[in-house]
Coordinates of C-alpha atoms and ligand atoms in Angstrom, one line a residue:
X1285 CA -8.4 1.1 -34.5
X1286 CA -6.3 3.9 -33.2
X1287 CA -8.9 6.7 -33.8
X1288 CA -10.7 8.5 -30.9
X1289 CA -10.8 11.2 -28.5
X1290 CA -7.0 12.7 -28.2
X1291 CA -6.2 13.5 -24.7
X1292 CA -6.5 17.4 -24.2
X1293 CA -5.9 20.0 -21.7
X1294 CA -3.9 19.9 -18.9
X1295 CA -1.9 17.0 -20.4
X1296 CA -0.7 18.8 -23.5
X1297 CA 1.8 20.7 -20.9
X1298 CA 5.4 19.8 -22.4
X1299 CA 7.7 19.5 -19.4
X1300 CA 8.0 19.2 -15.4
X1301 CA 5.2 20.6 -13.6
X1302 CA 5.7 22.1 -10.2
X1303 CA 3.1 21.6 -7.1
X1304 CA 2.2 25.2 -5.6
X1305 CA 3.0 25.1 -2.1
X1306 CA -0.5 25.8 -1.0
X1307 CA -1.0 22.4 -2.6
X1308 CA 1.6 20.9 -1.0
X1309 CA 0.4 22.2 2.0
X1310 CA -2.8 20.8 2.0
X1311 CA -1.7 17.4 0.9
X1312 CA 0.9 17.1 3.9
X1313 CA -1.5 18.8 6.4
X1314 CA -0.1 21.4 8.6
X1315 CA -1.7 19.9 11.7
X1316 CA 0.4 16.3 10.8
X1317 CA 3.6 18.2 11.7
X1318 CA 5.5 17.3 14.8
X1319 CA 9.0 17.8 16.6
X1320 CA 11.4 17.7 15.0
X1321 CA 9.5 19.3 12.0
X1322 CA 11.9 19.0 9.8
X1323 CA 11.8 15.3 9.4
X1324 CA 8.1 15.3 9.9
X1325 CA 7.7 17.4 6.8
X1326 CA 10.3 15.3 5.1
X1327 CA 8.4 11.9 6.0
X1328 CA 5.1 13.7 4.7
X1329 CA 6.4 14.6 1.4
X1330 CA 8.4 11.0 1.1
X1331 CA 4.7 9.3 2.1
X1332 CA 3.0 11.2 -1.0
X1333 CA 5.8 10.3 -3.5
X1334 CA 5.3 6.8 -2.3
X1335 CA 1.8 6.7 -2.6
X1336 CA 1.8 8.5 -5.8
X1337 CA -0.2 11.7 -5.0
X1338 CA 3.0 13.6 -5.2
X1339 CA 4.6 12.7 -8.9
X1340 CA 8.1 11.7 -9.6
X1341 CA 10.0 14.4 -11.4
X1342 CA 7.6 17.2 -10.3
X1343 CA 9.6 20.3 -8.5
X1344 CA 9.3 21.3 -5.2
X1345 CA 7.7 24.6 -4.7
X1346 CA 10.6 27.6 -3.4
X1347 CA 11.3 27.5 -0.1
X1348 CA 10.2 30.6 1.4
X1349 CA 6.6 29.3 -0.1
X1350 CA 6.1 26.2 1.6
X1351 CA 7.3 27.9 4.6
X1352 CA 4.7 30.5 4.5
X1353 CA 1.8 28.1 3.1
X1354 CA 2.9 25.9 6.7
X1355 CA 3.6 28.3 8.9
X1356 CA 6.8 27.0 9.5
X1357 CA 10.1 28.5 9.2
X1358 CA 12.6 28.5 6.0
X1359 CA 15.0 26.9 8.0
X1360 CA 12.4 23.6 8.2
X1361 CA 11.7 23.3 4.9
X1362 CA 15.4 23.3 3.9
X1363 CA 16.2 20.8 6.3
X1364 CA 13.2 18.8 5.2
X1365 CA 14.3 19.1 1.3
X1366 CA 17.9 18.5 2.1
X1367 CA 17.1 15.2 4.4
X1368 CA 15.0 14.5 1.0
X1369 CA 18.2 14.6 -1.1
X1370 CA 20.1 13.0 1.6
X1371 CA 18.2 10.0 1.4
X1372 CA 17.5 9.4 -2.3
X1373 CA 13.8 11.1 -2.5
X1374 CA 14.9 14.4 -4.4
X1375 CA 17.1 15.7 -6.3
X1376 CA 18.8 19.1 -6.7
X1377 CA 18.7 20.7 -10.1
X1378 CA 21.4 23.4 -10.2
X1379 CA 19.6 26.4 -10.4
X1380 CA 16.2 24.9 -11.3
X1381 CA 15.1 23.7 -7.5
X1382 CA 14.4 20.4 -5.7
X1383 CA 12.6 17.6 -7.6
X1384 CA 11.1 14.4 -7.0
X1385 CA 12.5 11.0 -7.5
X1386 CA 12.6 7.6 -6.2
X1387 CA 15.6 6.3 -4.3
X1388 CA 17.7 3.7 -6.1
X1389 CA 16.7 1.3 -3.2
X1390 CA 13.5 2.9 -2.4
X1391 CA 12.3 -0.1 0.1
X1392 CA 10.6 -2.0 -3.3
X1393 CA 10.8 -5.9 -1.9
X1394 CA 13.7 -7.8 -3.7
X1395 CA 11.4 -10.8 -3.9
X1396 CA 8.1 -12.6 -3.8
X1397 CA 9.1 -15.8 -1.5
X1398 CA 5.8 -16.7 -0.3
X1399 CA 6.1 -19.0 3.1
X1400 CA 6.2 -22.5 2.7
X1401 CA 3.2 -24.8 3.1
X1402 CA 2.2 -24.9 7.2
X1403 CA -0.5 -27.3 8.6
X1404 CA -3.8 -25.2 9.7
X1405 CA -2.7 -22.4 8.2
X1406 CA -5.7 -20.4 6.2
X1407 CA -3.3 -19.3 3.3
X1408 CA -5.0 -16.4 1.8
X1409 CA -1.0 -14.7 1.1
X1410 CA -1.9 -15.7 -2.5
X1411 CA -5.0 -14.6 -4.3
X1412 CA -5.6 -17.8 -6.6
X1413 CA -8.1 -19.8 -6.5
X1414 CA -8.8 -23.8 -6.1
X1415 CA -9.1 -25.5 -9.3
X1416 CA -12.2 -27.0 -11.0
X1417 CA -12.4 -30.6 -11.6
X1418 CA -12.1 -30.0 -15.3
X1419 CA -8.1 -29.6 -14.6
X1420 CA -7.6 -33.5 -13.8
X1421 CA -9.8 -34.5 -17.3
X1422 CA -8.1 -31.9 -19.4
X1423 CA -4.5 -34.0 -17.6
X1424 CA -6.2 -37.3 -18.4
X1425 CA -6.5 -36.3 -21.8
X1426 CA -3.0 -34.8 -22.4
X1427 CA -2.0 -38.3 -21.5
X1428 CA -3.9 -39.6 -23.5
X1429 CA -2.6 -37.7 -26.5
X1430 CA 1.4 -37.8 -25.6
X1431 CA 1.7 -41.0 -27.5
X1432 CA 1.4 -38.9 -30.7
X1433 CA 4.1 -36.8 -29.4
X1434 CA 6.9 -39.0 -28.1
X1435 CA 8.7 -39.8 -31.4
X1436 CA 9.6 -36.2 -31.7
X1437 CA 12.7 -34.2 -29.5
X1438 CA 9.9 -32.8 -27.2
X1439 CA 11.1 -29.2 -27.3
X1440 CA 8.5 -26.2 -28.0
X1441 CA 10.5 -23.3 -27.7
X1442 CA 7.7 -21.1 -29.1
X1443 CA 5.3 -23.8 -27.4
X1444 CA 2.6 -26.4 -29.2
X1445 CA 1.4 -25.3 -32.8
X1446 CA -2.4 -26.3 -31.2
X1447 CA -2.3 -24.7 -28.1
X1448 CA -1.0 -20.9 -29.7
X1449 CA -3.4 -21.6 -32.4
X1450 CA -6.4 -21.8 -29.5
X1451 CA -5.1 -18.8 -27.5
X1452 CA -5.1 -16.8 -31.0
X1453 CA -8.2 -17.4 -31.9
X1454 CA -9.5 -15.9 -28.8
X1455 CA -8.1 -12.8 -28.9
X1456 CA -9.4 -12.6 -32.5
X1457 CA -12.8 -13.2 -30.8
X1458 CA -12.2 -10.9 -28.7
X1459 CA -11.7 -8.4 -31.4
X1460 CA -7.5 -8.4 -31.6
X1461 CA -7.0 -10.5 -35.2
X1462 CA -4.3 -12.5 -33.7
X1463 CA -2.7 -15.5 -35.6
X1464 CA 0.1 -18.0 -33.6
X1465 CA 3.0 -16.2 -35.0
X1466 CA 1.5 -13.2 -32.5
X1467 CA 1.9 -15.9 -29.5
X1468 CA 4.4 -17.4 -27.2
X1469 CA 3.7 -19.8 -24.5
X1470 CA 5.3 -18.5 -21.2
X1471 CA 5.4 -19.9 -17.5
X1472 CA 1.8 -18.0 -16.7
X1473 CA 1.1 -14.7 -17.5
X1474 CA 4.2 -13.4 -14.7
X1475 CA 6.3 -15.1 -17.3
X1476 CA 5.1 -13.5 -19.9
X1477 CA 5.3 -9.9 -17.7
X1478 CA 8.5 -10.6 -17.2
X1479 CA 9.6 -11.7 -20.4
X1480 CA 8.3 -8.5 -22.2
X1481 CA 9.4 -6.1 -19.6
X1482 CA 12.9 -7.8 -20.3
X1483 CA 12.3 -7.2 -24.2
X1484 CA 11.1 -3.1 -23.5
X1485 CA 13.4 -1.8 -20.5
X1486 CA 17.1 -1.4 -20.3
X1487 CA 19.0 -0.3 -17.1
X1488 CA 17.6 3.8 -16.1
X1489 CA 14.8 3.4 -18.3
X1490 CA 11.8 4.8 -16.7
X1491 CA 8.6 2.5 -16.3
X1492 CA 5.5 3.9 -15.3
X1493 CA 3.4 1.7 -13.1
X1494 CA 0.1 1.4 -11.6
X1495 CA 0.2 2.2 -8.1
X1496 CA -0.9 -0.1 -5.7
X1497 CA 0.7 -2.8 -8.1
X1498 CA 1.1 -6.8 -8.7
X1499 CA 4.5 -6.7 -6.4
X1500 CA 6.0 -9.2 -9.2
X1501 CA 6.1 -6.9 -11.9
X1502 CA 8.1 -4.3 -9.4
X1503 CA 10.4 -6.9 -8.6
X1504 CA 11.3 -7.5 -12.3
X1505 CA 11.5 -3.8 -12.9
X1506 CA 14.3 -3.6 -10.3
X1507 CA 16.3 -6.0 -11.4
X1508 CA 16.5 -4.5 -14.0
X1509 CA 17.6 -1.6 -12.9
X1510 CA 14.6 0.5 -14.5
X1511 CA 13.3 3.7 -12.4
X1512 CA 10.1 3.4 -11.4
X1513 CA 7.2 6.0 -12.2
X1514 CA 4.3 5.4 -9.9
X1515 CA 1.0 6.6 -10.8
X1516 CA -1.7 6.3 -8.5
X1517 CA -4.7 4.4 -9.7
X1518 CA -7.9 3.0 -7.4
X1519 CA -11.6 2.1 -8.6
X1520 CA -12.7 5.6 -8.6
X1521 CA -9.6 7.1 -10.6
X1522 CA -11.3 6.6 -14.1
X1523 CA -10.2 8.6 -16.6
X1524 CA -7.9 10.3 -13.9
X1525 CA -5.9 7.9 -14.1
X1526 CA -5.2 8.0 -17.7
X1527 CA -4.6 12.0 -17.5
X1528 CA -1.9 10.7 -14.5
X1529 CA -0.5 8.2 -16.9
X1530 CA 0.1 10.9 -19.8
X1531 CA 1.6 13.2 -17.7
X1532 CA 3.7 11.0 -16.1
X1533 CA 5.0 9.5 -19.5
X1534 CA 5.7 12.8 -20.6
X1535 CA 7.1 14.4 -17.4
X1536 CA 10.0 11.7 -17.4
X1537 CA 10.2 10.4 -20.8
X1538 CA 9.5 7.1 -19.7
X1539 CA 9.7 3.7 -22.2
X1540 CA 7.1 1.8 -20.8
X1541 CA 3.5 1.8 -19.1
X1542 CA 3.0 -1.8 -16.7
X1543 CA -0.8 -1.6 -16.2
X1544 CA -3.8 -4.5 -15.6
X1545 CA -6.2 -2.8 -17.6
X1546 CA -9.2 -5.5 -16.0
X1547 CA -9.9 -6.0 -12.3
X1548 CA -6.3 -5.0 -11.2
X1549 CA -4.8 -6.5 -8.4
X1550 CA -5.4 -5.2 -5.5
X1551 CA -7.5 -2.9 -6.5
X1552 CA -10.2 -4.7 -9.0
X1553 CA -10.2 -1.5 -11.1
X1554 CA -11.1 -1.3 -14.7
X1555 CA -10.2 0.7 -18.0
X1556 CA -13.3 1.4 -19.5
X1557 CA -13.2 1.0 -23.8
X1558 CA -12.9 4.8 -24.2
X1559 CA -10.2 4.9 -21.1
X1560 CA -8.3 2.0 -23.3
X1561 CA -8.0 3.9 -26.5
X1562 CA -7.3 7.4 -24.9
X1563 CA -4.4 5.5 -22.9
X1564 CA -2.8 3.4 -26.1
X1565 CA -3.1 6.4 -27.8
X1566 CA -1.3 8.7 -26.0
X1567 CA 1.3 5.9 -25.5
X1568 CA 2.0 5.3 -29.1
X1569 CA 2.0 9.7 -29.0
X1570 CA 4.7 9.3 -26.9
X1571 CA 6.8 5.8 -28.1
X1572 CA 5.8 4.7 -24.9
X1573 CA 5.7 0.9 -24.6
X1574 CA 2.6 -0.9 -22.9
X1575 CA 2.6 -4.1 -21.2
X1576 CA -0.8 -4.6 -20.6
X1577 CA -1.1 -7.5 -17.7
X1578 CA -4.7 -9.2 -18.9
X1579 CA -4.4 -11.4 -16.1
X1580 CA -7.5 -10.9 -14.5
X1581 CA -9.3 -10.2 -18.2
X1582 CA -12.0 -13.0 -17.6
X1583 CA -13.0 -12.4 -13.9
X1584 CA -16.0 -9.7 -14.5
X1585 CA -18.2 -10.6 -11.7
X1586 CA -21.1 -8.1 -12.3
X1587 CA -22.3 -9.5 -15.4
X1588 CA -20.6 -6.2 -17.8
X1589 CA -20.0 -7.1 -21.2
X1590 CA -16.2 -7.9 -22.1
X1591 CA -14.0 -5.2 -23.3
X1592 CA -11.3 -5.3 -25.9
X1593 CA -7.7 -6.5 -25.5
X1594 CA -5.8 -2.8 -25.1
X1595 CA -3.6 -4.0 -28.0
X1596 CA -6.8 -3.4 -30.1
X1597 CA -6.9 0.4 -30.0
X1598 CA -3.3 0.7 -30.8
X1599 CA -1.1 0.0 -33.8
X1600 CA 0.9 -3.4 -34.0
X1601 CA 4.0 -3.1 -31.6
X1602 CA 2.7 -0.7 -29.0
X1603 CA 0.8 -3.1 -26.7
X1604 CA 2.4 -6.6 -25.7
X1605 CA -0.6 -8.7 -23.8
X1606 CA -0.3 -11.4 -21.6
X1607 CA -2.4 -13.5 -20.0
X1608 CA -3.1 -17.1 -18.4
X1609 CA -5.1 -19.8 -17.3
X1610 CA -4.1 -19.1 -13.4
X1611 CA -7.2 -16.8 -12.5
X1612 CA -10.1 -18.2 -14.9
X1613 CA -9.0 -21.8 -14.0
X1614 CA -5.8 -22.7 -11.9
X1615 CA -2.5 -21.4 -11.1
X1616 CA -1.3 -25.3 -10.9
X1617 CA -1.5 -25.6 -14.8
X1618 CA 1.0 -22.9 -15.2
X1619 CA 0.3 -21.9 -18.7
X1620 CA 0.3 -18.6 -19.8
X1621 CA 1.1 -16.2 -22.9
X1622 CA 2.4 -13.2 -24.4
X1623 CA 1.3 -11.7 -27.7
X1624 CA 3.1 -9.3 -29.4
X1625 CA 4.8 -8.5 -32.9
X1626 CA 6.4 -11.9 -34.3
X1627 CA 10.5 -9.9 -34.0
X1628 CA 9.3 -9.3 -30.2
X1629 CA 7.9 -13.2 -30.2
X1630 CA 11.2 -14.6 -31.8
X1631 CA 13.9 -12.8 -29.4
X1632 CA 11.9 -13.4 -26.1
X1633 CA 11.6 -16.9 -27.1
X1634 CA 15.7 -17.2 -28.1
X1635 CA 16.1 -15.5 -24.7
X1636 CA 13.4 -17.9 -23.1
X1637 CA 14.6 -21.2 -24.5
X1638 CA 18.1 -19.8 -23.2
X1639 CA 16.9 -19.8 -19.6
X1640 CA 14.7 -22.9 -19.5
X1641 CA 14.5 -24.4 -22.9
X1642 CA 10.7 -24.5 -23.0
X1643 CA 7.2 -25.5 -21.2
X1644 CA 6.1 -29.0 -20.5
X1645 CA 4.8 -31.0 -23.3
X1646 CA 2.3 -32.3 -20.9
X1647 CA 0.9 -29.5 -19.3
X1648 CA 0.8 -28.0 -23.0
X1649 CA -1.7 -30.2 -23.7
X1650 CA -3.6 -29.9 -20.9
X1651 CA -3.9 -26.5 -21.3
X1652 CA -5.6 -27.1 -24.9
X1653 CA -8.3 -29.1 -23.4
X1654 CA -8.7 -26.2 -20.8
X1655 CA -9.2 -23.9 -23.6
X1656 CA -11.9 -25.7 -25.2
X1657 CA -14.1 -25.8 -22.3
X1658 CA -12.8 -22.3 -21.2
X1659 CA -16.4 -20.8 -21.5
X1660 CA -17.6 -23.0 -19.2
X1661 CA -15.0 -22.9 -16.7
X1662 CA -15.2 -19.3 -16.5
X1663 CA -18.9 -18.5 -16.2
X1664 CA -19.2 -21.1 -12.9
X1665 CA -15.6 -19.2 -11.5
X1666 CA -17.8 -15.7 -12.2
X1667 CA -20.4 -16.9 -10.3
X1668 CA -18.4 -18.2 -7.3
X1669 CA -16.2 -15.4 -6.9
X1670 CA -19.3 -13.1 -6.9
X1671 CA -20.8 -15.1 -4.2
X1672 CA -17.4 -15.5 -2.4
X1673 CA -17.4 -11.5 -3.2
X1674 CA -20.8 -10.7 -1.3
X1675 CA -20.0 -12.9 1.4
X1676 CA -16.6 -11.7 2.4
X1677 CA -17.7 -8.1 2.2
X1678 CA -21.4 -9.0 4.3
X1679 CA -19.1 -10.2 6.8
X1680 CA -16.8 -7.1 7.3
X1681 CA -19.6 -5.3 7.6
X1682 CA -20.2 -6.5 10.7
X1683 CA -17.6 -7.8 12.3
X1684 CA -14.9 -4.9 10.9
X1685 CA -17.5 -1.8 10.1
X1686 CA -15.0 0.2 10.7
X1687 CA -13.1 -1.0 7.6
X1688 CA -12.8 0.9 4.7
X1689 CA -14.3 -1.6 2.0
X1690 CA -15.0 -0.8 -1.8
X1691 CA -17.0 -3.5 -3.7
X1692 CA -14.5 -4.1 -7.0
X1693 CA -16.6 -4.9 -10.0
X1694 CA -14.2 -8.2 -10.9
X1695 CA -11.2 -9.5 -10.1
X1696 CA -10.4 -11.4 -6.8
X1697 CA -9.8 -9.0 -3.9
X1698 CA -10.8 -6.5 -1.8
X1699 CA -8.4 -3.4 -1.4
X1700 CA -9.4 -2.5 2.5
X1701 CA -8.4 0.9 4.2
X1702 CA -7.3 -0.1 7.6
X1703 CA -8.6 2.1 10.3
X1704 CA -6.7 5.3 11.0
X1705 CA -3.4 3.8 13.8
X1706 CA -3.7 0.3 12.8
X1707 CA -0.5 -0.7 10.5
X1708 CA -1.0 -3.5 7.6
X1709 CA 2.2 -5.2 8.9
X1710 CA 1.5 -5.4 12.3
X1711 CA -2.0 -6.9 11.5
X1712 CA -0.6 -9.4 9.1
X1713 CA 2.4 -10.5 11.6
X1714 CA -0.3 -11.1 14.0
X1715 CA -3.0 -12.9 12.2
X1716 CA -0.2 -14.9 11.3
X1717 CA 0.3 -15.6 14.4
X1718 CA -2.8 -16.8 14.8
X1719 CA -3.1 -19.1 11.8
X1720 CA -3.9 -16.8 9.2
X1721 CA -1.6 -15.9 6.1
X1722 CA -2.3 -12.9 4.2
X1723 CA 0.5 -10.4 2.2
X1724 CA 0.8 -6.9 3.8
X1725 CA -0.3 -3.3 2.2
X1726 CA 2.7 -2.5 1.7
X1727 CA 3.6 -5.1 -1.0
X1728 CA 1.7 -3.9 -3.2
X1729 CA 3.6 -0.3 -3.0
X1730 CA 6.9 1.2 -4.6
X1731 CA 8.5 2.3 -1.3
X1732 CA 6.6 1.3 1.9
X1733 CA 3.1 3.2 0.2
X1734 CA -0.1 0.8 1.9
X1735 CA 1.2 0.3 5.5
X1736 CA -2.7 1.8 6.2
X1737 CA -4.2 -0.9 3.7
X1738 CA -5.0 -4.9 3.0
X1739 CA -5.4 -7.0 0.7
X1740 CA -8.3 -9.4 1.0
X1741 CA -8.2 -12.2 -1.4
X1742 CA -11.9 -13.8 -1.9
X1743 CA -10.9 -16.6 -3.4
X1744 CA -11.8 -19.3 -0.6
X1745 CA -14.3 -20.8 -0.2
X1746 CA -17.1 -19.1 2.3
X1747 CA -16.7 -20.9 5.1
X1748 CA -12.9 -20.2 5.2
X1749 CA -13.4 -16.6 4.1
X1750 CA -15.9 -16.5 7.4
X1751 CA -12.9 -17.7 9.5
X1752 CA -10.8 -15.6 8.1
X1753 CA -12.4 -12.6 8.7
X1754 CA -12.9 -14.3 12.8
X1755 CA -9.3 -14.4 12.9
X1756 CA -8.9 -10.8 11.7
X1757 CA -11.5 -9.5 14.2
X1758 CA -8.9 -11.4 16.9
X1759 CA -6.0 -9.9 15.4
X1760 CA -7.2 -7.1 15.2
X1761 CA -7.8 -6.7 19.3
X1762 CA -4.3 -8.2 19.7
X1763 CA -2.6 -5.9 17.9
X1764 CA -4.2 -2.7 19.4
X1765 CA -1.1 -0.6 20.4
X1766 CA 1.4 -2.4 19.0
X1767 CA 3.8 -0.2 16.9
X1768 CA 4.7 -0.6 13.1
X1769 CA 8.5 -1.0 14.2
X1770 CA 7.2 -5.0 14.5
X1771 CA 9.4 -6.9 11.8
X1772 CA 7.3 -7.1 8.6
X1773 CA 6.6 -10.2 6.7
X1774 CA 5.8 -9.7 3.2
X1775 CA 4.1 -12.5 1.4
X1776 CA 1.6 -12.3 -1.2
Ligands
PLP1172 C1 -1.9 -9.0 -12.2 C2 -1.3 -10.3 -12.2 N1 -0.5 -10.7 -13.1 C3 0.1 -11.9 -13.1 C4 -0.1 -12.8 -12.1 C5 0.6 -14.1 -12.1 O1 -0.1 -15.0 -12.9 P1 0.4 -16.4 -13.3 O2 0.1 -17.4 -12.2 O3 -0.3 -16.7 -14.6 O4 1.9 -16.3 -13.6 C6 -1.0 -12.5 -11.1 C7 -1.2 -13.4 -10.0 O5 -1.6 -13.0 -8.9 C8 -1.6 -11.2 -11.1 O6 -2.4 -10.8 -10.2

């Protein structure tokens, strides 16, 4: 279970690492600079921490360095490292230079508030798709079945013997023995995200995350106060990503990992089996805790076989899972899971049944009739999405060539790069505009990373994901010129 390849080389560095200033220099771009230089070398080195390219905790190189690797004066990069500090996006080690970190409020959205239902509006803000018609039987048949259940008090704090019993055996099929003690029913898997990243993190605790990211998770990491780690992950990083996540874990001693192992969202990118085990196993190295977001585990839309839970290359306790029936079938039922060690099960559900007592008896049930057709459900979803897939990214082709498009192999969106001047927030404030609801790049970033990118759900049907790209192609011209300073609006 937790043998296999240990990570070598580079990562085996103990400690901060520093960037060379040549590096530095190519990442910023000397060319990029501009009056007053200072703060354009500032905002260049903020951008890459945002983004991730530039590390938290890494230091700075010297001075004089970046200076002559720029061709800019001493005075300009001091200025540029102490507006930096100023503003929360470095830090000054007596003695041992200027580091990297993330401002307290570094710009993360407090909250997901979607807006409310509008007439006409092509609502893609959410990437979700509708439900199959074998949510309204599973229902019927929950009804059917309450009668058994009305003589008792009603309350599942850990949630129905029958339903955790169904999700266990899966992930025993799925090659993670799993029995119901290992599972708690949550409000969908953002339930069970948050409810684990409340059991792992206390206040300062570091938390490294995938970056772009599902904004929700961020959101629940703030509140509670944790310091984020972002580590930049897209559908090329690979194993990359994993030698990012080591380093990172190491760098800041961080207790927890927050990563969608399949078809993330935005990006659709995937952990291959031997990517899994290297990344549990350098977490449980380093006591690092991983909530691994399965999510999105079911939506493989290239016909690859299904990998392993990441809790199945690691020893019990180093991976809590969740997942839910929001992606493979519909984000209505609001069912969804975590599975973890029974002492992590127990507290999160004293702590859940604190907050809301527990789930809906009704929708329980439900969700057990969903599971026994789950097969089914999700091999017609696979094949819609693909086809939803092919024809959103035909139609960007030519209407938007000059998009920057990647073809995910699962999941539900398309992570676009915007071309160079055009600013995700303008181009979702207009398309709003014009009937058209989409979340902007920049959600999906710690800081204000992604202003240059979109996130294109394809869950809607073709015909709507053909309008939708019509009304992009018009926002698109209408917002030619407008500047980024445009209020943003930041739904997902
Ligand atoms: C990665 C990820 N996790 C969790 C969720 C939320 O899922 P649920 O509706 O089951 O709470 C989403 C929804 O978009 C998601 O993309």
């Amino acid at each position: 279970m937790n043998s296999g390849p240990l990570i070598t080389g580079p990562m085996g560095t103990v400690g901060p690492t520093t960037t060379s200033a040549e590096r530095l220099a190519e990442l910023i771009g000397a060319d990029t600079l501009h009056a007053p230089m200072y703060a354009s070398l500032a905002s260049g080195i903020q951008g890459l921490v945002r983004d991730g390219r530039l590390g938290v905790g890494v230091r700075l190189p010297a001075e004089r360095e970046l200076a002559a690797a720029l061709g800019v004066s001493r005075v300009t990069v001091s200025a540029a490292y102490g507006r930096l500090r100023e503003a929360g996006w470095a830090d000054a080690r007596q003695g041992s230079g200027t580091w990297t970190q993330l401002p307290a409020t570094s710009g993360v959205v407090a909250a997901w508030v979607p807006g409310g239902e509008r007439d006409g509006t092509l609502d893609l803000s959410y990437a979700a798709p509708p439900g199959p018609p074998e949510v309204a039987d599973a229902y019927a048949q929950a009804l059917t079945e309450l009668p058994r259940h009305l003589g008792g008090h009603g309350y599942t704090p850990l949630g129905l013997l029958a339903l955790r019993t169904r999700i266990a055996d899966r992930y025993t099929a799925r090659g993670l023995p799993t029995t119901p003690e290992q599972v708690l029913v949550t409000c969908g898997a953002g339930g069970a995200v948050s409810a684990a990243l409340r059991a792992v993190l206390d206040a300062g605790d570091r938390l490294v995350v995938e970056h772009p990211v599902w904004p929700n998770a961020l959101d629940v990491a703030r509140e509670l106060r944790a310091r984020l780690v972002p580590v930049s992950r897209d559908l090329d990083s690979g194993s990359g990503f994993v030698t990012a996540v080591h380093r990172a874990a190491r760098q800041t001693s961080a207790r927890a990992l927050y990563v969608v192992p399949d078809f993330s969202n935005p990006t659709g990118a995937t952990l291959s089996e031997g990517d899994r085990r290297s990344l549990v196993i350098s977490m449980q190295q380093q006591e690092v805790t991983v909530v691994a977001d399965e999510a999105l585990a079911d939506l493989a839309l290239d016909d690859q076989e299904s990998l392993t839970p990441l809790a199945a290359h690691g020893r019990p306790g180093t991976v809590l899972s969740a997942g839910s029936l929001s992606k493979a079938v519909w984000a209505g039922v609001r069912i969804g899971w975590l599975r973890a060690e029974p002492d992590v099960i127990a507290r999160t559900a004293a702590a859940a049944s604190r907050d809301h007592g527990a789930l809906s008896l009704v929708d329980q049930l439900a969700a057990c009739a969903l599971l026994d057709v789950l097969d089914v459900v999700v091999a017609r979803r696979r094949v819609q999405l693909r086809a939803q897939r092919d024809a959103l990214v035909a139609a960007l082709g030519e209407h938007l060539p000059e998009w920057g498009v990647t073809v995910p192999p699962g999941g539900q969106s398309l992570w676009c790069r915007l071309p160079a001047g055009v600013s995700s927030s303008v181009l979702v404030d207009t398309a709003e505009q014009l009937g058209l609801r989409l979340a902007t790049g920049s959600r999906f970033g710690a800081g204000h990373a992604f202003d240059d990118m979109l996130r294109l759900p394809f869950t809607a049907p073709v015909p709507d994901l053909l309008r939708a790209v019509e009304l992009l192609v018009a926002a698109s011209s209408a917002c030619a010129g407008r500047s980024p300073s445009t209020p943003r609006r930041h739904l997902v």
